[in-house]
Amino acid sequence: MTTAPTPSPVSHQDGTYPRPQLRRPEWADLCGTWDFAVARASRPGDVDFDRRITVPFPPESPASGVGETGYLGEVWYRRELTAEDLERAGLGTQGERLVLRLGAVDYQADVWLAGTYIGRHTGGQAPFGFDVTGAVAEAAGPLELVVRAVDDPHDVAQPRGKQDWQREPHVIWYHRTTGIWQPVWLEAVPAQHVAELAWEADVPGAAVVATVRLAERPTPGTTVTVRVEHDGELLAEHRVAALDQDVRVSVHLPRQANGQAYEDLLWSPERPTLLDTTVTVADDAGRAADVVASYVGLRSIGVAHGRLLLNDRPFHLRSVLEQGYWPGTHLAAPSADALREEVELIKALGFNSVRVHQKAEDPRFLFWADRLGITVWGETANAYAFSPRAVEQLTSEWVALVRRDLSHPCIVTWVPLNESWGVQHGAHDDAQQHYAVGLANLTRALDPTRPVVSNDGWEHTDSDILTIHDYSPTGAELRRRYGTAEAVRAELAGVGAAGRRLQLRADDGDKPVMLTEFGGVSFAARHDGDWGYSTASDAADYEARLRDLLDAVRDSALAGFCYTQLTDTGQETNGLLDEHRRPKLPRETLRSIITGE
């Protein structure tokens, strides 16, 4: 079989490529300076592009160069594609089809190229792309790329997460994010190519399973080959005939048959081993049509006997709540390096997990969690209203996000809803309960390998892990509620500390129970309106409060915890670090408090 040049292994990539688990060697980064306008219009010709913006930073952020935090509603972007862009994208070398990709645009995006309308995407967190080959070929003049983003700031049926519906941030809500907030790039592909790729680890079966979505229905003789390596050692290679657009390839790893040595290749926070993979699509003559590089982590996750199990061993969760928000760039990361630094920081503080809150984080963050060894709870932004449109919008986006992220070994739990946001009356509204149950089961249908939390914090309808939010200010109160298994069972049977029933439907009594929001101690508030769930008077008081709370939770009958929160965010001054990622106590002191060591 003739093969195209194989992309270099990606388990040690530099973290800049926006789609780290489906990588081609050539691509053109379109981030940088674009023309910009805040305007209501139906076509690009009616827009006066009177400003400049730095993509991918949202226009509300200082780093964008716009810094306008009011109600924007509709924004426009413009940039010319150059011959150099097309060359860097690999047009003519790695493929003859040109694809424009956008990591995330909040909320509804329309795209034009060279005056031709290309298409629309709805959903503020999920990636999308358009084949723009025809528009490029037919262009009579400059390749002017235009993106319109419509984001109604008053629409509470739209998944908003922490984006404030009021003009100015208040309590736990922050400045809005309008328009482009993740990378934009071009890449060339063959007509027949890997359009989507998903991985599943089968630890007891000593195999990895690749599900390959081809761009077109395969012609007779088309094959898909999956190659798996580790540190240059070939572990397995398997080729199958492609008989449909969706091709499932199960690759047995003979090395894993040794029951005394199989754990050497398993992924965990302590040993975040990644296996490099290559997927090749070839025609009936054996010529490679497309070659992509990826990686997979061998690990299993599940629940049993009141514990979360990682690779069939109890895994006590030490997690931190992460808003994924920076003062200069808001929901967008300041740089690709900042995403790596964030994971490094979380791990250095002694956490083995992170709950990215009310946000689907940039896939490059997930790559670093895979590479460096931090588990992640996969969450999404919620709507505030319950209606048929709210159900449709969140469900559609959630499906896209689960499909985007399910191959990352770092993700160990899915969380579609938080604190009854969008289902505020689920305690007595059957429709809202059915929605929560439906989301949980839909998630299991998309990914049966991970636990699902139907509604994090309280009012559980169908959760594999029972999670509780409790901002009690003292360790004594936490010990009283969660110090023994009997106390935990009594708590679950009644009304929680937040005044909500913890369960709306009975469970089997053997599920893990975790405290997934607690703490929230404020320290170093600077302005009126800065706050936390409790307040420390000085550094000594802050340290004493943290030790009191963390000691109580570590000594409890709980299966894990998530402390609120990693950094100060806006008016929330309850971070372990300030908004610029500077620790409020010496880093080694914080690590000792978190780990108890």
mmCIF file with all atom_site columns, C-alpha atoms in Angstrom, residues 349 543 546-547 585-597:
data_model
loop_
_atom_site.group_PDB
_atom_site.id
_atom_site.type_symbol
_atom_site.label_atom_id
_atom_site.label_alt_id
_atom_site.label_comp_id
_atom_site.label_asym_id
_atom_site.label_entity_id
_atom_site.label_seq_id
_atom_site.pdbx_PDB_ins_code
_atom_site.Cartn_x
_atom_site.Cartn_y
_atom_site.Cartn_z
_atom_site.occupancy
_atom_site.B_iso_or_equiv
_atom_site.pdbx_formal_charge
_atom_site.auth_seq_id
_atom_site.auth_comp_id
_atom_site.auth_asym_id
_atom_site.auth_atom_id
_atom_site.pdbx_PDB_model_num
ATOM 1  C CA . LEU A 1 349 ? -1.612 22.854 43.672 1.00 0.00 ? 349 LEU A CA 1
ATOM 2  C CA . GLU A 1 543 ? -5.259 29.745 55.891 1.00 0.00 ? 543 GLU A CA 1
ATOM 3  C CA . LEU A 1 546 ? -9.098 26.654 54.268 1.00 0.00 ? 546 LEU A CA 1
ATOM 4  C CA . ARG A 1 547 ? -7.505 24.030 56.520 1.00 0.00 ? 547 ARG A CA 1
ATOM 5  C CA . LEU A 1 585 ? -0.874 31.898 50.158 1.00 0.00 ? 585 LEU A CA 1
ATOM 6  C CA . PRO A 1 586 ? 2.497  30.347 49.262 1.00 0.00 ? 586 PRO A CA 1
ATOM 7  C CA . ARG A 1 587 ? 1.922  27.661 46.669 1.00 0.00 ? 587 ARG A CA 1
ATOM 8  C CA . GLU A 1 588 ? 3.441  24.949 48.862 1.00 0.00 ? 588 GLU A CA 1
ATOM 9  C CA . THR A 1 589 ? 1.075  25.959 51.681 1.00 0.00 ? 589 THR A CA 1
ATOM 10 C CA . LEU A 1 590 ? -1.950 25.669 49.396 1.00 0.00 ? 590 LEU A CA 1
ATOM 11 C CA . ARG A 1 591 ? -0.773 22.271 48.160 1.00 0.00 ? 591 ARG A CA 1
ATOM 12 C CA . SER A 1 592 ? -0.383 21.022 51.732 1.00 0.00 ? 592 SER A CA 1
ATOM 13 C CA . ILE A 1 593 ? -3.901 22.198 52.613 1.00 0.00 ? 593 ILE A CA 1
ATOM 14 C CA . ILE A 1 594 ? -5.401 20.569 49.508 1.00 0.00 ? 594 ILE A CA 1
ATOM 15 C CA . THR A 1 595 ? -3.604 17.221 49.751 1.00 0.00 ? 595 THR A CA 1
ATOM 16 C CA . GLY A 1 596 ? -3.282 16.984 53.537 1.00 0.00 ? 596 GLY A CA 1
ATOM 17 C CA . GLU A 1 597 ? 0.381  16.092 53.139 1.00 0.00 ? 597 GLU A CA 1
#
